[in-house]
Coordinates of C-alpha atoms and ligand atoms in Angstrom, one line a residue:
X1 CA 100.7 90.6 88.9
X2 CA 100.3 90.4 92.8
X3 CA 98.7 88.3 95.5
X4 CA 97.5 89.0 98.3
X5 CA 96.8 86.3 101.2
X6 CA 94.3 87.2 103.6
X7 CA 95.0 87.5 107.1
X8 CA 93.4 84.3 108.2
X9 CA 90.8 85.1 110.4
X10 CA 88.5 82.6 112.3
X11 CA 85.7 85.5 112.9
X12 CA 82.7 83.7 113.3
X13 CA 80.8 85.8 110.6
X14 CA 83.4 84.5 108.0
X15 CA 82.4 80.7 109.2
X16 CA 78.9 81.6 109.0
X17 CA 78.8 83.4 105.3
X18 CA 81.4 79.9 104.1
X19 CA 78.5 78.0 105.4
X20 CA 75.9 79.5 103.2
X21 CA 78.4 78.4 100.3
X22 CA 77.8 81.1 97.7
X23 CA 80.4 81.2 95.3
X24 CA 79.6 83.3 92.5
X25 CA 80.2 87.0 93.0
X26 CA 78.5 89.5 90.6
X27 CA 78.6 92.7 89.7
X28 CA 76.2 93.5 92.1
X29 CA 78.3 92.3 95.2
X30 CA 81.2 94.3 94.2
X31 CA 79.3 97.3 93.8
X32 CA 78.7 96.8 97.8
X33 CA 81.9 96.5 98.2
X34 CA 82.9 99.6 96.4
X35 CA 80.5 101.3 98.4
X36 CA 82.0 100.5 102.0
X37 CA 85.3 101.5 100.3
X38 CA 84.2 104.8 99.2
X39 CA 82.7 105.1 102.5
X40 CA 86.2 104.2 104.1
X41 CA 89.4 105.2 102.1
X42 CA 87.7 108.8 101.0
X43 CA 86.6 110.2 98.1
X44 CA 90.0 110.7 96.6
X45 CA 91.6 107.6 97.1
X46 CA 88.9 105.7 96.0
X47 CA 88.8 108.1 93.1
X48 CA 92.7 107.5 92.2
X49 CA 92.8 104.0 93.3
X50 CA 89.9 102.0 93.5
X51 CA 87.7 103.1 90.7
X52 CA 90.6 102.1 87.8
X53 CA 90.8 98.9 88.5
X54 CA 87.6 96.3 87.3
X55 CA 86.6 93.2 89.1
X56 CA 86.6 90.4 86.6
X57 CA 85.8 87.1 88.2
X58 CA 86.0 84.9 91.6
X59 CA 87.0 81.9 91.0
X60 CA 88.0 79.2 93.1
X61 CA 88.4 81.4 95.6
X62 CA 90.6 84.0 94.4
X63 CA 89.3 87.3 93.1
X64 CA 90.2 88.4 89.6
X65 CA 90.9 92.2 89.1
X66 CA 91.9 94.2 85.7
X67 CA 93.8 96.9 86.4
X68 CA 95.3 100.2 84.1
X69 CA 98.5 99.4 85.2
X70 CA 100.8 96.8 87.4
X71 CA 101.8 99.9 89.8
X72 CA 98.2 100.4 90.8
X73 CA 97.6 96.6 91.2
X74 CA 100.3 96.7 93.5
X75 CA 99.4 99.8 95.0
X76 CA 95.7 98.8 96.0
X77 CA 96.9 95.0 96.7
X78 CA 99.2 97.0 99.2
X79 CA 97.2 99.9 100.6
X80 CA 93.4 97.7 100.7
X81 CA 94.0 94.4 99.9
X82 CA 93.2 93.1 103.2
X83 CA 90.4 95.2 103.3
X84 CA 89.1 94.2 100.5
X85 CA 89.6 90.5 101.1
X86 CA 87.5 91.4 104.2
X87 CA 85.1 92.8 102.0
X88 CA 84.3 90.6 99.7
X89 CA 84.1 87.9 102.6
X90 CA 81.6 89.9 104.4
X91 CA 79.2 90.2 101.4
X92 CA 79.2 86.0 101.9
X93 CA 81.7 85.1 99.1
X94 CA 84.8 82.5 100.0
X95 CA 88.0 84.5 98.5
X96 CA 91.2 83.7 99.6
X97 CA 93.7 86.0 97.4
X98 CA 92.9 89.1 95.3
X99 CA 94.9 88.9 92.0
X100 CA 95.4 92.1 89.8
X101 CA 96.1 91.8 86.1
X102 CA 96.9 95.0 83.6
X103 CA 94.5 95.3 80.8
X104 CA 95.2 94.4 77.5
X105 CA 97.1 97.2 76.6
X106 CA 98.9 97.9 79.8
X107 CA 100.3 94.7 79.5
X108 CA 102.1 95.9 77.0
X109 CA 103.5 98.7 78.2
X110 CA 104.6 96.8 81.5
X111 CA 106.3 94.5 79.6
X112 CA 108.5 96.9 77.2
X113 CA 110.3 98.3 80.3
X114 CA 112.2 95.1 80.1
X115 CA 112.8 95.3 76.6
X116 CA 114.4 97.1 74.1
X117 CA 112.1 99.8 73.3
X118 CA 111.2 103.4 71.8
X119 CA 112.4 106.1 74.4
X120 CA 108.8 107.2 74.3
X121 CA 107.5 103.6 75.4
X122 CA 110.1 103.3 78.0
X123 CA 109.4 106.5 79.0
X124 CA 105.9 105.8 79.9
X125 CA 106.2 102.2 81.1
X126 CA 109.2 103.0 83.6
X127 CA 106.4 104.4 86.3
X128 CA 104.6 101.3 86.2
X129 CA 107.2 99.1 85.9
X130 CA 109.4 99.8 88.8
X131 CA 106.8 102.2 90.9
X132 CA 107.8 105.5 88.7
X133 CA 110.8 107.3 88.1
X134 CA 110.3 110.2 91.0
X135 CA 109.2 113.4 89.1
X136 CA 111.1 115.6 91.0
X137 CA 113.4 118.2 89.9
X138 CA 117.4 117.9 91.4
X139 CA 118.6 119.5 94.5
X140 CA 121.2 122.2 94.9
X141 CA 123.7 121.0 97.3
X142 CA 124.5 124.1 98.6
X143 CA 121.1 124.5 100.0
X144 CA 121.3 122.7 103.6
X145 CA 120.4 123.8 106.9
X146 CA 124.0 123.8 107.5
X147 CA 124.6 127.0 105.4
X148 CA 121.3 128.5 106.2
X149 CA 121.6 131.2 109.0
X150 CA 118.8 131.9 111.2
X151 CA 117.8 135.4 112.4
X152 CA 114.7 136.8 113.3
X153 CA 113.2 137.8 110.0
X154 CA 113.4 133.8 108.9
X155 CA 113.6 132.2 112.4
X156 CA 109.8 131.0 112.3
X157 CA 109.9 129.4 108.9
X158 CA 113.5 127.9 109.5
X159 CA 111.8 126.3 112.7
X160 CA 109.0 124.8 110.6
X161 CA 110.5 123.4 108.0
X162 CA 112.9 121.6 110.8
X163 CA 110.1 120.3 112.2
X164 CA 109.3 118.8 109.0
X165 CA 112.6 117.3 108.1
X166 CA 112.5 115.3 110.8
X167 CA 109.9 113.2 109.2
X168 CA 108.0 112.5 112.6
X169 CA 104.4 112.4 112.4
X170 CA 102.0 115.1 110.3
X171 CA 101.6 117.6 112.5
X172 CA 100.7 120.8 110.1
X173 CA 99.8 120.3 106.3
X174 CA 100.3 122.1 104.1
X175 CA 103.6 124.0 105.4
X176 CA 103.0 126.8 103.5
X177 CA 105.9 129.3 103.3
X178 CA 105.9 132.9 101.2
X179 CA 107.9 135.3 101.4
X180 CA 109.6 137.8 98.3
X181 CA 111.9 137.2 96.7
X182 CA 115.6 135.7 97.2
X183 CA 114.5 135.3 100.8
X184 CA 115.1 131.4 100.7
X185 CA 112.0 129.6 100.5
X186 CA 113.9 127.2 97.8
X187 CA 117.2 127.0 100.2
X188 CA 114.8 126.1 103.0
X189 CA 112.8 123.4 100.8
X190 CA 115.9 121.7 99.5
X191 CA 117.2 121.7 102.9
X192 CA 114.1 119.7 104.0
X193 CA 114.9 117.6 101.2
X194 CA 118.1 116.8 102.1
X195 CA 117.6 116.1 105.6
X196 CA 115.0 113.8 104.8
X197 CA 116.5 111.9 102.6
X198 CA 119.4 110.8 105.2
X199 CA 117.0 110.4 108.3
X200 CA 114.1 108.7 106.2
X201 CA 115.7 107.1 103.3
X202 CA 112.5 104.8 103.0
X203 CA 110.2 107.6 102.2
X204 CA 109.6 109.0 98.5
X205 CA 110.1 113.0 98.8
X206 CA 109.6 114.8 95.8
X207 CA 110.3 118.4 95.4
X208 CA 109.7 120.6 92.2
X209 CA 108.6 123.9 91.0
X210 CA 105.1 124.4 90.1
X211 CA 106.2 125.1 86.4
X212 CA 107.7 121.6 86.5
X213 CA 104.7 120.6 87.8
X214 CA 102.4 122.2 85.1
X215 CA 104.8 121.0 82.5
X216 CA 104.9 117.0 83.4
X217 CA 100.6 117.4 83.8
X218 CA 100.7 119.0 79.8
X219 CA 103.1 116.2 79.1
X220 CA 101.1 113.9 80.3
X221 CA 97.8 114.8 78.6
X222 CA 99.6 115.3 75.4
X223 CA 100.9 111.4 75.9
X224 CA 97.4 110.5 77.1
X225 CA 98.9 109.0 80.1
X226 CA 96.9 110.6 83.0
X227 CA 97.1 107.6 84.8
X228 CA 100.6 107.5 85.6
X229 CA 100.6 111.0 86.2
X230 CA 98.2 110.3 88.8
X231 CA 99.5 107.8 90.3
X232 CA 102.8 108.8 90.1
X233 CA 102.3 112.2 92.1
X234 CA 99.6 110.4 94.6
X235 CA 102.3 107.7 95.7
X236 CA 104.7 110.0 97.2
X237 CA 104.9 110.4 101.3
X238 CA 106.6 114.0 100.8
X239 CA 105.5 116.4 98.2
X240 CA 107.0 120.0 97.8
X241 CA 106.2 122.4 95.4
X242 CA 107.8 125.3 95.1
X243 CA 106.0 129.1 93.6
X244 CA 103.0 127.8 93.5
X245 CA 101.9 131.5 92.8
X246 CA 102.2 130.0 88.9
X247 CA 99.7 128.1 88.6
X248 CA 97.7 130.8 89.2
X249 CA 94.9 131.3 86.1
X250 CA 95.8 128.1 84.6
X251 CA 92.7 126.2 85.3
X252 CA 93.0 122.5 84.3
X253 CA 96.7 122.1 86.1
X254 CA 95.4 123.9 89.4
X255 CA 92.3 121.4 89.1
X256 CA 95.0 118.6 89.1
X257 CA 96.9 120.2 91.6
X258 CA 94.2 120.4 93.9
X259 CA 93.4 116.5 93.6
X260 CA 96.7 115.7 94.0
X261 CA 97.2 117.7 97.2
X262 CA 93.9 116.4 98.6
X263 CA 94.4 112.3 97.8
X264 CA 97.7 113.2 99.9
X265 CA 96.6 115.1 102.6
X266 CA 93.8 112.4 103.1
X267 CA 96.8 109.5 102.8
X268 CA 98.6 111.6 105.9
X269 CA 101.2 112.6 103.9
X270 CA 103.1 115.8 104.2
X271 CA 103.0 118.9 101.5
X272 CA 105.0 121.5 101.5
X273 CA 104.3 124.9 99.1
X274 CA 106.3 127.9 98.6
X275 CA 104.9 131.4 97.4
X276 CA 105.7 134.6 96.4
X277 CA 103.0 136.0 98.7
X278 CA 100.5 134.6 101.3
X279 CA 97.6 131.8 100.4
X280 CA 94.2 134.9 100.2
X281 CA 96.5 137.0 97.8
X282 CA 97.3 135.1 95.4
X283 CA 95.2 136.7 92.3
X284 CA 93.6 133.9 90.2
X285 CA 94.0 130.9 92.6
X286 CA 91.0 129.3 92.9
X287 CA 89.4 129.7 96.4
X288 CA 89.4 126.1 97.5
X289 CA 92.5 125.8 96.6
X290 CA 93.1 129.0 99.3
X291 CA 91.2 127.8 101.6
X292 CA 92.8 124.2 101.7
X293 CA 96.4 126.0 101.6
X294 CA 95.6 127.6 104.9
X295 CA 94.4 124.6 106.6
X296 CA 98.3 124.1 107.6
X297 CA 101.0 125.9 108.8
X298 CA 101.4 129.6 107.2
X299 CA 104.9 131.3 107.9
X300 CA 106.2 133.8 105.9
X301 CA 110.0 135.1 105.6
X302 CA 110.7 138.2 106.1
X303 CA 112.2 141.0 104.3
X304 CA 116.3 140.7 105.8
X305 CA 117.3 142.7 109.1
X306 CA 121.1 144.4 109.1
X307 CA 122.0 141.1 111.7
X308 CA 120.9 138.7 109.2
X309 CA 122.1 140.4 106.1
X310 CA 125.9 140.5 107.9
X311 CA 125.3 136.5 109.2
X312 CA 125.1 135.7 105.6
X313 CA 128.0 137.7 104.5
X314 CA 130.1 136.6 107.0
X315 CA 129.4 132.9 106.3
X316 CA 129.7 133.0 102.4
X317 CA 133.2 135.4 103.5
X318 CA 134.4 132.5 105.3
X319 CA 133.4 130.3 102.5
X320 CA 135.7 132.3 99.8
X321 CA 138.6 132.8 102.4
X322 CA 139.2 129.4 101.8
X323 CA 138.8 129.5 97.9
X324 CA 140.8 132.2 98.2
X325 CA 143.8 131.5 100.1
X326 CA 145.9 134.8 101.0
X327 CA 142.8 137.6 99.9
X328 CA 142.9 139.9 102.5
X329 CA 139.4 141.9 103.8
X330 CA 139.1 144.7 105.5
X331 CA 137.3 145.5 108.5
X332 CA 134.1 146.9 107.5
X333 CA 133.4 145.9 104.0
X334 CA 130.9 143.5 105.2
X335 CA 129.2 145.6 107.3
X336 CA 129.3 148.0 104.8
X337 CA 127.5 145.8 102.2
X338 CA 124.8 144.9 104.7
X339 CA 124.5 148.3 105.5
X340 CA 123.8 149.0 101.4
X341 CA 122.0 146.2 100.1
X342 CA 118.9 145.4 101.5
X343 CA 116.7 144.3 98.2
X344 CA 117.5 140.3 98.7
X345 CA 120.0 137.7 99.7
X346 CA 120.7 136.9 96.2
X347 CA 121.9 140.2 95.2
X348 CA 123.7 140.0 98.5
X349 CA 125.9 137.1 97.6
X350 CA 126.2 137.9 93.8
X351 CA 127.8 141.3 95.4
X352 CA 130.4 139.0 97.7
X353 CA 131.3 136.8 94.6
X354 CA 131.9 139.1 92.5
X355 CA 134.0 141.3 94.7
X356 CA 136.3 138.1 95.7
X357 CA 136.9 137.2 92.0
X358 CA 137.6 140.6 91.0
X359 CA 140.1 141.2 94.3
X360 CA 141.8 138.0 93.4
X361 CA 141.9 138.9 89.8
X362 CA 143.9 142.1 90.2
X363 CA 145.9 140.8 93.1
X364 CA 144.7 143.5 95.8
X365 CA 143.1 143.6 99.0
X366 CA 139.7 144.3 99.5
X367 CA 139.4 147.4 100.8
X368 CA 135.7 149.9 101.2
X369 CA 137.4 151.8 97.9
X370 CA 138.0 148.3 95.9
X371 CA 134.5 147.5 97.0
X372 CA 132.7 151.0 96.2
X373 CA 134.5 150.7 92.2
X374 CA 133.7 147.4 92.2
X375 CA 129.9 147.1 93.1
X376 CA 129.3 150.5 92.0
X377 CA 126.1 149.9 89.4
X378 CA 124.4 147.1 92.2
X379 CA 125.3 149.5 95.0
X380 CA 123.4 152.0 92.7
X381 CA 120.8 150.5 91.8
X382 CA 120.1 148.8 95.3
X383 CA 119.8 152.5 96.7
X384 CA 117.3 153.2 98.5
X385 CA 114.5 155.7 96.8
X386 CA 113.6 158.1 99.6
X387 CA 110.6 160.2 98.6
X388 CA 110.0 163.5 99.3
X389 CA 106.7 162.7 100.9
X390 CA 108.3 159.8 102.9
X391 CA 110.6 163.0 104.2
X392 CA 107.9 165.1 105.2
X393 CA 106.3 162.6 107.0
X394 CA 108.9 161.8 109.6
X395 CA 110.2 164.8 109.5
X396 CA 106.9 166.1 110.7
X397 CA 106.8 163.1 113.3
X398 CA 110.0 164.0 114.7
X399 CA 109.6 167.8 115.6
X400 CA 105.8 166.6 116.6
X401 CA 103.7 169.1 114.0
X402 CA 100.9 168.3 111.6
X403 CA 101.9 167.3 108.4
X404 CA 99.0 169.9 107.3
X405 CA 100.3 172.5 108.7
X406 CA 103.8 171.7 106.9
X407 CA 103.1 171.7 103.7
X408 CA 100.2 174.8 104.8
X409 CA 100.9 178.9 104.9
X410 CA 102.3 179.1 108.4
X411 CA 104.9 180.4 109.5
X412 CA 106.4 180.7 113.4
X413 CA 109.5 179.5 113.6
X414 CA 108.7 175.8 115.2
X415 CA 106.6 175.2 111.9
X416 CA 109.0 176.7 109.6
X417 CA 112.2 175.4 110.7
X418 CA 111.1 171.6 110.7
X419 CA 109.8 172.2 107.2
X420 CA 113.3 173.6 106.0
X421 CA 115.0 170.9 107.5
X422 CA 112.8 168.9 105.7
X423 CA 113.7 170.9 102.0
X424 CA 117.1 170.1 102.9
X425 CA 116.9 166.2 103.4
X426 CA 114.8 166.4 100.5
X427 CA 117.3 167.6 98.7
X428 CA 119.9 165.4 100.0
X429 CA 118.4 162.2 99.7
X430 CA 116.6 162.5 96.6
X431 CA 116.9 163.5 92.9
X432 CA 114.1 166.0 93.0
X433 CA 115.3 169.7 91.4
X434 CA 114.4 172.7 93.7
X435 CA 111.0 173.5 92.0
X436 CA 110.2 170.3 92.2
X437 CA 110.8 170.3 96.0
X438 CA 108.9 173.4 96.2
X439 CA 105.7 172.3 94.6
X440 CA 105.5 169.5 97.2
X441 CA 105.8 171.7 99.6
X442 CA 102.7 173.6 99.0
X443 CA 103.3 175.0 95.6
X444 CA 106.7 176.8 97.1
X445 CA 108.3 178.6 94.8
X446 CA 112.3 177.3 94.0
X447 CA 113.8 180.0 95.7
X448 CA 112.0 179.5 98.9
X449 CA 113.6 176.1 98.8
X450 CA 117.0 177.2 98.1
X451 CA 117.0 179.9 100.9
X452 CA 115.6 177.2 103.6
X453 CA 118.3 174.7 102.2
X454 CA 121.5 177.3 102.5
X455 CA 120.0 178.5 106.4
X456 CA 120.0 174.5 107.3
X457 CA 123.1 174.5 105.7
X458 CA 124.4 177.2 108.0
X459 CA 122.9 176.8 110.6
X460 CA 124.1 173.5 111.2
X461 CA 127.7 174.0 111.3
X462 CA 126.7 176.5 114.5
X463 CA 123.8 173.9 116.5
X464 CA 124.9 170.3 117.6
X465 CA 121.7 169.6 118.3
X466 CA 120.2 170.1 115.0
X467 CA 123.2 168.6 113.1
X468 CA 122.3 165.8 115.3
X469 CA 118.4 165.8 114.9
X470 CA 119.7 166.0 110.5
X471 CA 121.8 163.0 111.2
X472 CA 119.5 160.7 112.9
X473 CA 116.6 161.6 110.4
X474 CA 119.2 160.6 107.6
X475 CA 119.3 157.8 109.4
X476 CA 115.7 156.9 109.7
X477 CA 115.0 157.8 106.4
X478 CA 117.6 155.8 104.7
X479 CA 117.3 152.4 106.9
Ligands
LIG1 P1 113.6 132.3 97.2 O1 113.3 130.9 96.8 O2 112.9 132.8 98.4 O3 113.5 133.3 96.1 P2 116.3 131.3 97.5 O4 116.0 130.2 98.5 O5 116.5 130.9 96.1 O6 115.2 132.4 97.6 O7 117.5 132.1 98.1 C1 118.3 133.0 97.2 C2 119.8 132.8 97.6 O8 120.0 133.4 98.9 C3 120.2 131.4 97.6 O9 121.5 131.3 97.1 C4 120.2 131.1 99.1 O10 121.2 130.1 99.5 C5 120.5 132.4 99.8 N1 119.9 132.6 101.1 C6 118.7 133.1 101.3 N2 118.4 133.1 102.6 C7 119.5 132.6 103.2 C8 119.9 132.4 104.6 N3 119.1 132.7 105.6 N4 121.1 131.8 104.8 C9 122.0 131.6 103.8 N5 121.7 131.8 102.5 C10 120.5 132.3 102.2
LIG2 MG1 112.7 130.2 95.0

């Protein structure tokens, strides 16, 4: 139970209403009431808040209130209570506290919090008994702005989410931040996390994955206990929620979701979402839930640069120098790895732990060889698939002819010669056989292929320049 004192006031209106003396407030009164309210606090406040709880009586003076449960008597005593002391006093009634009792059977559950009790019962009366267990999920430790490095590809979205750790004032909500993949959307939201929790230890930040999320709304309607749900998730001051890209096609829990994210956009409080992909392309989400997702801040992450890729390595290598007293690493391995895998930052790091343990295992130094045995499936498999057509293409750029007119009939020699040098990366830098390079080229026969392969093959131990061109398109094309 709660009180609330009003703020003494001497307006004169208040005077004026004590001095037509009416005492009795109906129904009627307190459906004005609820009217300015919904008029003031917004439609999803008033829906969360105000509409649960049931005026029951004023008397002598103080203004009796039913209410699901004691956390959303405190919660509206809090948040309106001087408003709607105000209220009431305006519609001509003396009231001089607000007092919020649970119903019947909330009661009960209030109460069993402080007794022995069935795990279930505790379960659902800790939230109302001690303003709710937070629902998040736990934080990694290792994700902190400390250890995240900053390049270009992920410069933008590290700079947002600062900006939000610091817990000022709203300026952009949602943050939304997508990305694929391993790129570190969840490294960046625990590191948010983390930061706020030591600069703004008063505010509740919650942070969880939009399974979790989905999974603790199920729960919740399998326990029929909505209401705590509710007002659980609407009484943080930071929400994150991480692949939201999930909830995607599963109609009741983005409903939820989407009341949840607007009673907190309308309290001022900040949001935070993660995605595999940008707000329009995420097949299945509803479209108001788009639209409100781009209301904020969109950033996305990146694929990884070379720079970025070797910042990473180069702070985890430091990182297992130390495990690892006494491991010795050549020059070039980590360049070497950034150089190779490109698919994502997890890949990346699984590469550099397992090459440390296996180094220290069989007490040798990590050399480019050690590494190539080593890695050798994840350096396979993280290859990059050049396609012929891919080939032809900036092969055809380069030497500045139409790609028609490559894969055509002609044949002077500044058509001809680009189109064997591009046979010959072809067959370098992909598995295709020879007829199957030739039917790409026009329907060429195999043997046209093989003699524009062996005269690129020649003729490039006899022209710098075109071993030179064949090594920057290798480049190009593998990059
Ligand atoms: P996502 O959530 O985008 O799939 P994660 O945040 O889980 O990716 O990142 C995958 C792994 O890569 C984590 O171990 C994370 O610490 C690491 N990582 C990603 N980006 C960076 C970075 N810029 N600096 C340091 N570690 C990173
Ligand atoms: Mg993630």
């Amino acid at each position: 139970m709660c009180l609330v004192r009003p703020r003494l006031n001497d307006r004169g209106r208040l005077t004026d209403q004590r001095v037509m003396g009416q005492t009795r407030m109906t129904s009627d009164t307190w459906g004005l009431v609820l009217s300015e309210l919904r008029r003031t606090v917004g439609k999803n406040n008033f829906t969360t808040w105000i509409e649960p709880i049931e005026f029951a009586e004023l008397v002598n003076e103080v203004a009796h209130f039913r209410v699901p449960t004691t956390f959303v008597g405190n919660w509206v005593s809090r948040n309106y209570g001087d408003q709607i002391l105000r209220l009431i006093s305006e519609a001509g009634h003396k009231v001089k506290r607000l007092e919020f009792s649970p119903a019947a059977g909330a009661a009960e559950a209030d109460d069993a919090a402080d007794r022995p009790a069935s795990a279930a019962a505790r379960r659902r009366a800790r939230p109302a008994a001690d303003e709710g267990d937070l629902p998040g999920a736990p934080l990694d430790a290792r994700f902190t702005f400390d250890s995240f490095v900053v390049g270009k590809p992920n410069a933008l979205a590290h700079a947002a989410a600062r900006r939000v750790a610091e817990g000022g004032p709203v300026s952009f909500n949602p943050l939304f931040l997508y990305g694929g993949v391993g790129l570190g959307k969840t490294h960046l939201m625990h590191a948010i996390a983390w930061e706020l929790q030591t600069r703004r230890p008063d505010l509740r930040v919650v942070y969880l994955s939009a399974e979790q999320f989905m999974y603790r709304f199920v729960q919740a309607l399998r326990d029929k206990d909505m209401m705590a749900f509710k007002t659980l998730f609407r009484s943080v001051d930071v929400l994150m929620v991480d692949d939201v890209q999930f909830i995607a096609g599963k109609d009741s829990t983005q409903e939820e979701f989407f009341h949840t994210f607007n009673a907190l956009v309308d309290q001022n409080k900040q949001i935070i979402i993660s995605a595999d992909r940008a707000p329009g392309e995420i097949k299945d989400l509803e479209e108001r839930i788009k639209s409100r997702l781009q209301c904020g801040l969109v950033v996305d992450l990146h694929p990884t640069d070379y720079e970025l890729r070797l910042g990473i390595l180069q702070q985890k290598a430091e990182h297992y120098r130390k495990q690892y007293k006494g491991l010795v690493l050549h020059d070039g391995v980590l360049e070497f790895l950034a150089h190779r895998i490109t698919t994502n930052v997890r890949v990346l790091e699984g590469a550099l732990t397992r090459l440390f343990a296996f180094a220290s295992l069989v007490g040798k130094e990590i050399t480019l060889d050690l590494t190539q045995d080593c890695l050798s499936d994840i350096l396979r498999q993280s290859e990059r698939k050049v396609t012929v057509e891919e080939i032809q293409r900036k092969v055809s750029e380069h030497y500045n002819i139409r790609l028609s007119d490559m894969l055509g009939p002609k044949r002077p020699r500044q058509i001809a010669r680009p189109r064997q040098i591009a046979m010959w990366l072809a067959k370098q830098l992909t598995s295709r056989s020879l007829p199957e390079i030739g039917r790409r080229f026009g329907g060429r026969d195999h043997t046209t292929v093989m003699h524009g392969v062996r005269r690129i093959d020649e003729l490039k131990g006899t022209d710098p320049q075109l071993a030179e061109d064949l090594e920057l398109l290798r480049r190009m094309l593998e990059s």
